[in-house]
Short mmCIF file of C-alpha atoms in Angstrom, two decimals:
data_model
loop_
_atom_site.label_atom_id
_atom_site.label_comp_id
_atom_site.label_asym_id
_atom_site.label_seq_id
_atom_site.Cartn_x
_atom_site.Cartn_y
_atom_site.Cartn_z
CA MET A 30 73.19 16.43 -2.89
CA LYS A 31 73.42 19.05 -0.16
CA ASP A 32 74.52 18.53 3.45
CA GLY A 33 74.37 14.75 2.96
CA ARG A 34 70.71 14.89 1.94
CA THR A 35 69.19 14.37 -1.47
CA THR A 36 66.97 16.93 -3.13
CA THR A 37 63.93 16.65 -5.35
CA ASP A 38 64.66 17.35 -9.02
CA SER A 39 62.28 18.75 -11.57
CA LYS A 40 62.15 18.92 -15.34
CA GLN A 41 60.23 20.92 -17.86
CA SER A 42 57.78 19.03 -20.07
CA GLY A 43 55.65 21.01 -22.48
CA GLY A 44 56.12 24.15 -20.38
CA GLN A 45 54.85 22.45 -17.23
CA GLU A 46 57.07 21.43 -14.33
CA GLN A 47 57.14 17.70 -13.72
CA ARG A 48 58.45 16.70 -10.32
CA ARG A 49 60.90 13.86 -9.95
CA PHE A 50 60.19 12.27 -6.62
CA ARG A 51 62.55 10.48 -4.24
CA ILE A 52 60.54 7.54 -2.99
CA LEU A 53 61.22 5.25 -0.04
CA MET A 54 59.39 1.95 -0.42
CA VAL A 55 59.01 0.02 2.83
CA ALA A 56 58.68 -3.69 2.06
CA PRO A 57 58.16 -5.93 5.12
CA THR A 58 59.11 -9.11 3.29
CA SER A 59 62.19 -10.91 1.95
CA PHE A 60 62.36 -8.85 -1.24
CA PHE A 61 62.94 -10.05 -3.93
CA ALA A 62 61.47 -13.57 -3.89
CA ASP A 63 59.87 -14.15 -7.31
CA TYR A 64 56.23 -14.29 -6.26
CA GLY A 65 53.10 -12.37 -5.31
CA CYS A 66 53.53 -9.03 -3.61
CA HIS A 67 57.23 -9.00 -4.53
CA VAL A 68 56.33 -8.72 -8.21
CA ARG A 69 54.02 -5.77 -7.52
CA ILE A 70 56.72 -3.98 -5.51
CA LEU A 71 59.33 -4.62 -8.21
CA GLU A 72 57.18 -3.54 -11.15
CA GLU A 73 56.02 -0.40 -9.36
CA ALA A 74 59.64 0.51 -8.59
CA ARG A 75 60.72 -0.15 -12.16
CA VAL A 76 57.98 1.82 -13.87
CA LEU A 77 58.52 4.78 -11.53
CA GLN A 78 62.25 4.70 -12.27
CA ARG A 79 61.55 4.63 -16.00
CA ARG A 80 59.56 7.82 -15.51
CA GLY A 81 62.51 9.59 -13.89
CA HIS A 82 61.88 9.03 -10.18
CA THR A 83 64.38 7.65 -7.67
CA VAL A 84 63.27 4.61 -5.68
CA THR A 85 64.87 2.96 -2.65
CA VAL A 86 63.41 -0.29 -1.31
CA VAL A 87 64.09 -1.02 2.36
CA THR A 88 63.41 -4.63 3.25
CA TYR A 89 64.40 -7.69 5.30
CA HIS A 90 67.89 -9.15 5.45
CA THR A 91 67.08 -12.03 3.12
CA GLY A 92 65.98 -11.88 -0.50
CA ARG A 93 67.44 -11.75 -3.98
CA SER A 94 69.32 -8.63 -5.06
CA LEU A 95 68.43 -6.99 -8.38
CA PRO A 96 70.78 -4.96 -10.58
CA ASP A 97 68.30 -2.21 -11.44
CA VAL A 98 66.72 -1.45 -8.05
CA GLU A 99 68.41 0.01 -4.97
CA ILE A 100 67.68 -2.37 -2.10
CA VAL A 101 68.67 -1.54 1.48
CA ARG A 102 68.49 -4.45 3.90
CA THR A 103 68.17 -4.83 7.66
CA LEU A 104 70.53 -6.77 9.87
CA PRO A 105 69.52 -10.39 10.51
CA ILE A 106 67.93 -11.36 13.80
CA PRO A 107 70.37 -13.61 15.67
CA TRP A 108 67.93 -16.47 16.26
CA ARG A 109 66.54 -16.64 12.72
CA ARG A 110 68.65 -15.60 9.75
CA ASP A 111 66.26 -17.01 7.17
CA TYR A 112 62.55 -16.34 6.92
CA GLU A 113 59.72 -18.62 5.88
CA VAL A 114 56.96 -17.50 3.55
CA GLY A 115 53.82 -16.18 5.22
CA SER A 116 52.94 -15.34 8.80
CA SER A 117 55.49 -16.13 11.49
CA ARG A 118 56.24 -15.09 15.05
CA HIS A 119 59.73 -14.20 13.83
CA LYS A 120 58.25 -11.33 11.81
CA VAL A 121 58.05 -9.24 14.97
CA GLY A 122 61.84 -9.20 15.14
CA PHE A 123 62.19 -8.64 11.40
CA ASP A 124 59.73 -5.73 11.49
CA ALA A 125 61.47 -4.09 14.46
CA LEU A 126 64.74 -4.17 12.55
CA LEU A 127 62.97 -2.88 9.44
CA GLY A 128 61.63 0.07 11.41
CA LEU A 129 65.13 0.82 12.70
CA ARG A 130 66.66 0.60 9.22
CA THR A 131 63.93 2.87 7.82
CA LEU A 132 64.65 5.40 10.58
CA GLN A 133 68.36 5.34 9.71
CA LEU A 134 67.60 6.04 6.05
CA LEU A 135 65.30 8.94 6.90
CA LEU A 136 67.99 10.46 9.10
CA ARG A 137 70.59 10.25 6.32
CA ARG A 138 68.56 11.12 3.22
CA ARG A 139 65.64 13.28 2.25
CA TYR A 140 62.63 11.56 0.70
CA ASP A 141 59.50 13.12 -0.74
CA ILE A 142 57.16 10.22 -0.10
CA ILE A 143 57.02 6.94 1.81
CA HIS A 144 55.34 4.21 -0.22
CA ALA A 145 54.51 1.54 2.36
CA HIS A 146 53.61 -1.99 1.33
CA LEU A 147 51.48 -4.32 3.45
CA HIS A 148 50.19 -3.50 6.93
CA GLU A 149 53.51 -3.83 8.72
CA GLY A 150 55.08 -1.41 6.24
CA ALA A 151 52.15 0.97 6.64
CA LEU A 152 52.54 0.99 10.43
CA ILE A 153 56.26 1.74 10.15
CA GLY A 154 55.58 4.38 7.52
CA GLN A 155 52.82 6.09 9.47
CA VAL A 156 54.90 6.35 12.65
CA LEU A 157 58.08 7.59 10.95
CA GLY A 158 56.23 9.67 8.37
CA ALA A 159 54.58 11.64 11.16
CA LEU A 160 57.96 12.09 12.87
CA PHE A 161 59.69 13.37 9.73
CA ARG A 162 56.61 15.07 8.22
CA ILE A 163 56.73 12.95 5.08
CA PRO A 164 53.48 11.89 3.36
CA VAL A 165 52.74 8.17 3.31
CA VAL A 166 50.75 6.08 0.84
CA PHE A 167 49.66 2.56 1.82
CA ASP A 168 49.79 -0.22 -0.78
CA PHE A 169 47.09 -2.57 0.52
CA GLN A 170 47.13 -6.11 -0.88
CA GLY A 171 44.66 -7.86 1.39
CA SER A 172 43.46 -8.14 4.97
CA LEU A 173 46.24 -8.72 7.50
CA THR A 174 44.14 -10.87 9.83
CA GLU A 175 42.51 -12.83 7.00
CA GLU A 176 45.94 -13.65 5.61
CA MET A 177 47.05 -14.86 9.03
CA ILE A 178 43.97 -17.07 9.18
CA ASP A 179 44.67 -18.38 5.67
CA HIS A 180 48.18 -19.30 6.81
CA ARG A 181 46.73 -20.97 9.94
CA PHE A 182 48.75 -18.62 12.10
CA LEU A 183 45.65 -17.10 13.72
CA ARG A 184 42.20 -18.41 14.65
CA ARG A 185 39.07 -16.31 14.69
CA ASP A 186 38.16 -17.66 18.13
CA SER A 187 41.57 -16.93 19.68
CA TRP A 188 41.98 -14.26 22.37
CA VAL A 189 44.51 -12.35 20.23
CA TYR A 190 42.22 -12.05 17.19
CA PRO A 191 40.28 -8.95 18.41
CA ALA A 192 43.53 -7.15 19.17
CA MET A 193 45.01 -7.93 15.74
CA ARG A 194 41.78 -6.96 14.01
CA GLY A 195 41.72 -3.70 15.94
CA LEU A 196 45.33 -2.95 14.97
CA GLU A 197 44.54 -3.63 11.33
CA GLU A 198 41.55 -1.29 11.50
CA ARG A 199 43.63 1.52 13.01
CA ILE A 200 46.31 1.16 10.31
CA ASP A 201 43.70 1.21 7.55
CA ARG A 202 41.84 4.24 8.90
CA ALA A 203 45.05 6.20 9.55
CA ALA A 204 46.16 5.97 5.92
CA ALA A 205 45.71 9.18 3.93
CA THR A 206 45.87 7.28 0.62
CA ILE A 207 45.34 3.55 0.16
CA PHE A 208 46.15 1.79 -3.10
CA THR A 209 44.00 -1.33 -3.47
CA SER A 210 45.09 -4.15 -5.76
CA SER A 211 41.51 -5.16 -6.57
CA ALA A 212 37.92 -3.94 -6.35
CA ASN A 213 37.38 -6.72 -3.82
CA ALA A 214 40.07 -5.18 -1.61
CA GLU A 215 38.31 -1.84 -1.90
CA ARG A 216 35.05 -3.45 -0.77
CA ILE A 217 36.81 -4.99 2.23
CA LEU A 218 38.12 -1.60 3.32
CA LEU A 219 34.73 0.06 2.93
CA GLU A 220 32.47 -2.66 4.34
CA GLN A 221 34.63 -4.30 7.00
CA PHE A 222 36.84 -1.43 8.15
CA ALA A 223 34.65 1.60 7.38
CA CYS A 224 37.46 3.47 5.65
CA ASP A 225 36.84 6.84 4.04
CA PRO A 226 36.13 6.13 0.34
CA ALA A 227 37.84 9.40 -0.62
CA ARG A 228 41.12 7.96 0.62
CA ILE A 229 40.93 4.76 -1.45
CA CYS A 230 42.61 4.68 -4.84
CA PRO A 231 42.08 1.47 -6.87
CA LEU A 232 45.38 0.31 -8.38
CA PRO A 233 45.00 -3.22 -9.77
CA ASP A 234 48.02 -5.44 -10.26
CA CYS A 235 49.39 -5.08 -13.77
CA VAL A 236 51.66 -6.94 -16.17
CA ASN A 237 54.30 -6.10 -18.73
CA THR A 238 52.73 -7.64 -21.83
CA GLU A 239 55.90 -7.15 -23.87
CA VAL A 240 57.91 -9.32 -21.48
CA PHE A 241 55.11 -11.78 -20.75
CA ALA A 242 54.48 -12.63 -24.39
CA PRO A 243 52.73 -15.67 -25.92
CA ALA A 244 54.65 -18.79 -26.93
CA ALA A 245 54.58 -17.74 -30.59
CA GLN A 246 56.73 -14.73 -29.64
CA GLN A 247 59.22 -16.74 -27.56
CA ASP A 248 62.44 -18.30 -28.87
CA PRO A 249 61.50 -21.76 -30.25
CA ALA A 250 64.96 -23.18 -29.53
CA GLN A 251 64.81 -22.07 -25.89
CA LEU A 252 61.31 -23.49 -25.51
CA ALA A 253 62.37 -26.83 -26.99
CA GLU A 254 65.46 -27.00 -24.78
CA LEU A 255 63.46 -26.18 -21.64
CA ARG A 256 60.75 -28.69 -22.52
CA GLN A 257 63.36 -31.42 -22.95
CA ARG A 258 65.18 -30.48 -19.75
CA LEU A 259 61.95 -30.67 -17.74
CA GLY A 260 61.07 -34.05 -19.22
CA LEU A 261 57.89 -32.95 -21.02
CA PRO A 262 57.08 -35.13 -24.05
CA ALA A 263 56.75 -33.23 -27.32
CA ASP A 264 53.07 -34.15 -27.66
CA ALA A 265 52.10 -33.57 -24.00
CA LYS A 266 49.28 -31.22 -23.06
CA VAL A 267 50.67 -29.05 -20.30
CA ILE A 268 48.84 -27.41 -17.40
CA VAL A 269 50.99 -24.69 -15.84
CA TYR A 270 50.91 -23.23 -12.34
CA LEU A 271 53.39 -20.65 -11.05
CA GLY A 272 53.28 -19.40 -7.47
CA LEU A 273 53.53 -20.45 -3.88
CA LEU A 274 52.82 -24.06 -2.97
CA ALA A 275 50.49 -24.17 0.02
CA GLU A 276 47.12 -25.45 1.13
CA TYR A 277 45.48 -22.01 0.97
CA GLN A 278 46.84 -21.67 -2.58
CA GLY A 279 44.85 -24.78 -3.51
CA THR A 280 47.89 -26.94 -4.23
CA ASP A 281 46.41 -29.99 -2.47
CA LEU A 282 43.16 -29.68 -4.42
CA LEU A 283 45.04 -29.24 -7.68
CA LEU A 284 46.89 -32.50 -7.17
CA GLN A 285 43.62 -34.25 -6.34
CA ALA A 286 42.11 -32.84 -9.54
CA MET A 287 45.03 -34.26 -11.53
CA THR A 288 43.90 -37.80 -10.73
CA GLU A 289 40.71 -37.20 -12.73
CA VAL A 290 42.50 -35.19 -15.41
CA ARG A 291 44.85 -38.11 -15.99
CA ARG A 292 41.96 -40.53 -16.36
CA GLN A 293 40.53 -38.49 -19.22
CA HIS A 294 43.79 -37.18 -20.72
CA GLU A 295 46.66 -39.61 -20.44
CA ASP A 296 48.89 -37.10 -22.23
CA ALA A 297 48.27 -34.31 -19.68
CA TYR A 298 51.09 -33.09 -17.44
CA LEU A 299 51.08 -30.55 -14.62
CA LEU A 300 54.07 -28.22 -14.52
CA LEU A 301 53.96 -27.18 -10.86
CA MET A 302 56.34 -24.24 -10.47
CA GLY A 303 57.02 -22.68 -7.09
CA PHE A 304 57.99 -23.19 -3.49
CA PRO A 305 58.11 -24.06 -0.56
CA ALA A 306 57.23 -27.63 0.56
CA MET A 307 58.35 -29.21 -2.71
CA GLU A 308 59.13 -32.57 -1.15
CA HIS A 309 55.78 -32.65 0.63
CA TYR A 310 53.89 -32.14 -2.62
CA ARG A 311 56.10 -34.55 -4.53
CA GLN A 312 55.20 -37.25 -2.03
CA GLN A 313 51.54 -36.26 -2.19
CA ALA A 314 51.53 -36.56 -5.98
CA GLN A 315 53.10 -40.02 -5.70
CA ALA A 316 50.51 -41.10 -3.16
CA LEU A 317 47.70 -39.97 -5.47
CA GLY A 318 49.16 -41.92 -8.38
CA VAL A 319 50.07 -38.88 -10.49
CA GLY A 320 53.72 -38.55 -9.55
CA ASP A 321 54.81 -39.29 -13.11
CA ARG A 322 52.50 -36.57 -14.47
CA VAL A 323 53.46 -33.79 -12.05
CA ILE A 324 56.75 -32.00 -12.61
CA LEU A 325 57.89 -29.80 -9.72
CA THR A 326 60.46 -27.21 -10.74
CA GLY A 327 61.01 -25.39 -7.47
CA ARG A 328 61.54 -21.65 -7.50
CA VAL A 329 61.49 -20.10 -10.99
CA PRO A 330 63.29 -16.74 -11.25
CA TYR A 331 60.90 -13.99 -12.29
CA GLU A 332 62.90 -13.19 -15.41
CA LEU A 333 62.49 -16.82 -16.58
CA ALA A 334 58.78 -17.01 -15.80
CA PRO A 335 57.57 -16.05 -19.32
CA LEU A 336 59.59 -18.83 -20.95
CA HIS A 337 58.33 -21.43 -18.46
CA LEU A 338 54.71 -20.35 -18.75
CA ALA A 339 54.95 -20.46 -22.55
CA LEU A 340 55.17 -24.26 -22.29
CA GLY A 341 51.54 -24.36 -21.13
CA ASP A 342 48.36 -25.16 -23.00
CA VAL A 343 46.21 -24.25 -20.00
CA ALA A 344 46.96 -22.29 -16.81
CA VAL A 345 45.42 -22.95 -13.42
CA ALA A 346 44.90 -20.71 -10.38
CA PRO A 347 43.26 -22.68 -7.55
CA LYS A 348 43.79 -20.02 -4.87
CA LEU A 349 41.25 -20.29 -2.05
CA SER A 350 41.82 -16.94 -0.33
CA LEU A 351 38.93 -14.50 -0.65
CA THR A 352 40.95 -11.42 0.30
CA GLU A 353 44.41 -11.70 -1.25
CA SER A 354 45.28 -10.51 -4.73
CA ALA A 355 46.20 -12.93 -7.52
CA GLY A 356 48.73 -11.27 -9.78
CA LYS A 357 49.72 -14.57 -11.40
CA LEU A 358 46.44 -14.42 -13.33
CA LEU A 359 47.72 -11.40 -15.25
CA ASN A 360 50.88 -13.24 -16.25
CA TYR A 361 48.73 -16.10 -17.56
CA MET A 362 46.52 -13.65 -19.43
CA ALA A 363 49.47 -11.90 -21.06
CA LEU A 364 50.74 -15.28 -22.29
CA SER A 365 47.36 -15.93 -23.96
CA LEU A 366 46.81 -18.89 -21.64
CA PRO A 367 43.20 -19.97 -21.09
CA THR A 368 42.90 -20.01 -17.32
CA VAL A 369 40.90 -22.11 -14.87
CA ALA A 370 40.50 -20.48 -11.46
CA PHE A 371 38.43 -21.08 -8.37
CA ASP A 372 35.46 -18.75 -8.36
CA THR A 373 36.56 -15.81 -6.20
CA PRO A 374 35.89 -12.07 -6.54
CA VAL A 375 39.49 -11.29 -7.47
CA ALA A 376 39.64 -14.03 -10.12
CA ARG A 377 36.45 -12.70 -11.73
CA GLU A 378 37.75 -9.15 -11.60
CA TYR A 379 40.96 -10.02 -13.46
CA LEU A 380 39.76 -12.70 -15.88
CA GLY A 381 36.42 -11.06 -16.63
CA PRO A 382 34.01 -12.78 -19.03
CA HIS A 383 36.75 -14.97 -20.45
CA GLY A 384 37.72 -16.79 -17.27
CA VAL A 385 36.84 -20.43 -16.69
CA PHE A 386 35.67 -20.74 -13.09
CA ALA A 387 35.48 -23.85 -10.91
CA GLU A 388 33.51 -24.16 -7.71
CA ARG A 389 35.72 -22.85 -4.93
CA GLY A 390 37.24 -25.68 -2.92
CA SER A 391 36.06 -28.48 -5.23
CA ALA A 392 38.74 -30.68 -6.79
CA ALA A 393 36.07 -32.38 -8.92
CA SER A 394 34.90 -29.06 -10.38
CA LEU A 395 38.49 -28.01 -11.02
CA ALA A 396 39.18 -31.28 -12.87
CA GLU A 397 35.99 -30.90 -14.92
CA ARG A 398 36.95 -27.41 -16.12
CA LEU A 399 40.52 -28.47 -16.92
CA ASN A 400 39.38 -31.52 -18.84
CA ALA A 401 36.95 -29.45 -20.89
CA LEU A 402 39.69 -27.04 -21.98
CA LEU A 403 42.26 -29.74 -22.65
CA GLY A 404 39.80 -31.39 -25.01
CA ASP A 405 38.99 -28.26 -27.04
CA ALA A 406 41.96 -26.64 -28.81
CA SER A 407 39.78 -24.10 -30.65
CA ARG A 408 38.23 -22.85 -27.41
CA ARG A 409 41.66 -22.62 -25.78
CA GLN A 410 42.94 -20.42 -28.59
CA GLN A 411 39.87 -18.18 -28.55
CA ILE A 412 39.89 -17.67 -24.78
CA GLY A 413 43.64 -17.05 -24.74
CA ALA A 414 43.39 -14.31 -27.36
CA HIS A 415 40.62 -12.56 -25.43
CA LEU A 416 42.59 -12.71 -22.16
CA ARG A 417 45.74 -11.23 -23.68
CA ARG A 418 43.73 -8.39 -25.20
CA ARG A 419 42.14 -7.74 -21.80
CA ALA A 420 45.57 -7.62 -20.15
CA GLN A 421 46.83 -5.14 -22.73
CA GLU A 422 43.79 -2.89 -22.47
CA GLN A 423 43.21 -2.85 -18.71
CA PHE A 424 46.33 -3.99 -16.86
CA GLU A 425 49.42 -2.19 -18.20
CA TRP A 426 51.96 -0.74 -15.74
CA GLU A 427 52.41 2.57 -17.57
CA SER A 428 48.79 3.49 -16.88
CA ALA A 429 49.19 2.49 -13.25
CA ALA A 430 52.27 4.70 -12.90
CA GLN A 431 50.23 7.78 -13.73
CA VAL A 432 47.79 6.91 -10.94
CA ILE A 433 50.67 6.49 -8.48
CA GLU A 434 52.26 9.79 -9.46
CA ASP A 435 48.98 11.68 -9.13
CA ALA A 436 48.45 10.21 -5.66
CA TYR A 437 51.94 11.38 -4.69
CA ARG A 438 51.20 14.88 -6.00
CA ALA A 439 47.92 15.03 -4.10
CA GLN A 440 49.67 14.00 -0.87
CA LEU A 441 52.37 16.63 -1.40
CA GLY A 442 49.82 19.35 -2.12
CA LEU A 443 50.90 19.65 -5.76
CA LEU A 444 47.54 18.45 -7.04
CA PRO A 445 44.17 18.90 -5.34
CA ARG A 446 42.87 15.52 -4.21
CA ALA A 447 39.60 16.09 -6.04
CA ALA A 448 41.54 16.79 -9.25
CA ALA A 449 43.54 13.57 -9.12
CA PRO A 450 42.17 11.37 -11.93
CA MET A 451 40.88 7.99 -10.85
CA PRO A 452 41.88 4.94 -12.88
CA PRO A 453 39.20 3.37 -15.06
CA ARG A 454 37.24 0.69 -13.27
CA VAL A 455 38.06 -2.85 -14.22
CA GLN A 456 35.15 -4.53 -15.94
CA VAL A 457 33.86 -7.34 -13.73
CA THR A 458 31.60 -10.12 -14.85
CA ASN A 459 29.06 -12.20 -12.95
CA ASN A 460 28.96 -14.86 -15.66
CA LYS A 461 29.03 -18.29 -14.02
CA SER A 462 30.97 -20.07 -16.77
#
C-alpha cells in the first residue's frame, strides 16, 4: 500500500505475467440474502478470490455478513432501515447512499475495475468510473423495467414507463462490456435495446457441483435429523422448492397444483423453502386443503441449501418471468434432482433436453408433470443423472472465472477485445417434453 492507496500485484506463471486485479463490486441490493442475484455475486467474488484477486463488495446497509468476503455497507436511510425484496420507492434513497459510499471507497483506495451488478449498480459504476477513469463491466441479470412490471411496481401504460425504459436503454448502451446470465438475456439486449453485440459477453449462472452434491454424497445422519425436524415422514415423496415466495415466482400456482398432486399421491409433500410472505402462503395452503402437505421453512441459509435440497425426490421451478435468470435450476441440477419448470427460454437453456416443462402459467399442467415424475422412480433417477452431468460440463464457476478475467484484461487494454475467448455456448433444446 502506498499513500493510502492499494496497488495491483502481479505474479509469474509459466513465464507469463498474470495480473492480480483489485475489483470493486457494486451490488445495489441487501447483500447477502441467500437467493437469486446474491448467489451470483457471492460465487463470482469467491472464485475470483480463489484465483488471487482482491474483491470488495459495496452494498446496502442491510444483509448478512460473510467471513470470506469483504463487504462495505452504506448508512441506513432514516425512514426505512430495512428493505423489502424487489422493487420499491425506497430504493432511490438506498441507491443514492450506495453511490456516495462507492465514491468514498474510490477516493480512499485504488481499484483496477468496477464490476457493477444490476442496472442501478451499472449507473453508479458508469458515472464514477468515468470520473475516476476506471473501466466498468456490467453484470446484467434481466430487464430493469420488466422486473418492475413483474413485481407490480410499474405498469406498461403508466406515464413513467417510457422514462424508465429510456433510462434502461441508456445504461445498457453505455456499457463497454455486459455479462449476460443467459442467452435469453443476450437476445433481449440485442433485439429490444439494440446493443452492440461486440460488447456482450455471455456468462451463464454457474454452480459449485462439489458443494451442491446429490443426497448419496450427503451425511445420512444429518439428512435423517433434518427430515425428522421438518416433520417429513420417512416414506414421503418430497417436492422441493428453494427461492423467493411471490406471485411472479409462481408460488400461488404451485400451491394450486399441489391440490391435484395430493389427489394422486397421498404421500407427496411440498417443502417450500424461502421468503417473504410466509404467513400469506401458509394461509393459502390451508385454504386449498393442502396445509398438512406443505411445509414452509422460511429463509434457508445458502450454506445449508444443499442439505435441504437433498431431501427432495423432485424439484420444481414455477417462475413466470420471461426475462429474469433462474439460478436455482443449477442447484437442482447439481443435486441430481429431476426438475419441473414452467416453459420459459431461461429454463430451457439451463435444463436442456432433460428438463420437464409445464405450460407457463398453468397449475394443471404443472400438477400433471409433477405427478408423472412422482410415479416413475426410474425416470427420476435417469433424468437426475443427466442434469448433474450437464451442470458439471457446462455450468462450473472455474470456467466462468476465466471469462471474467479475460473481460477485465480487455477493458484494461491487456488483451485485445477480439482476442478475448468467448465462453462455449450453452446447448439449448426446443424439445417440448
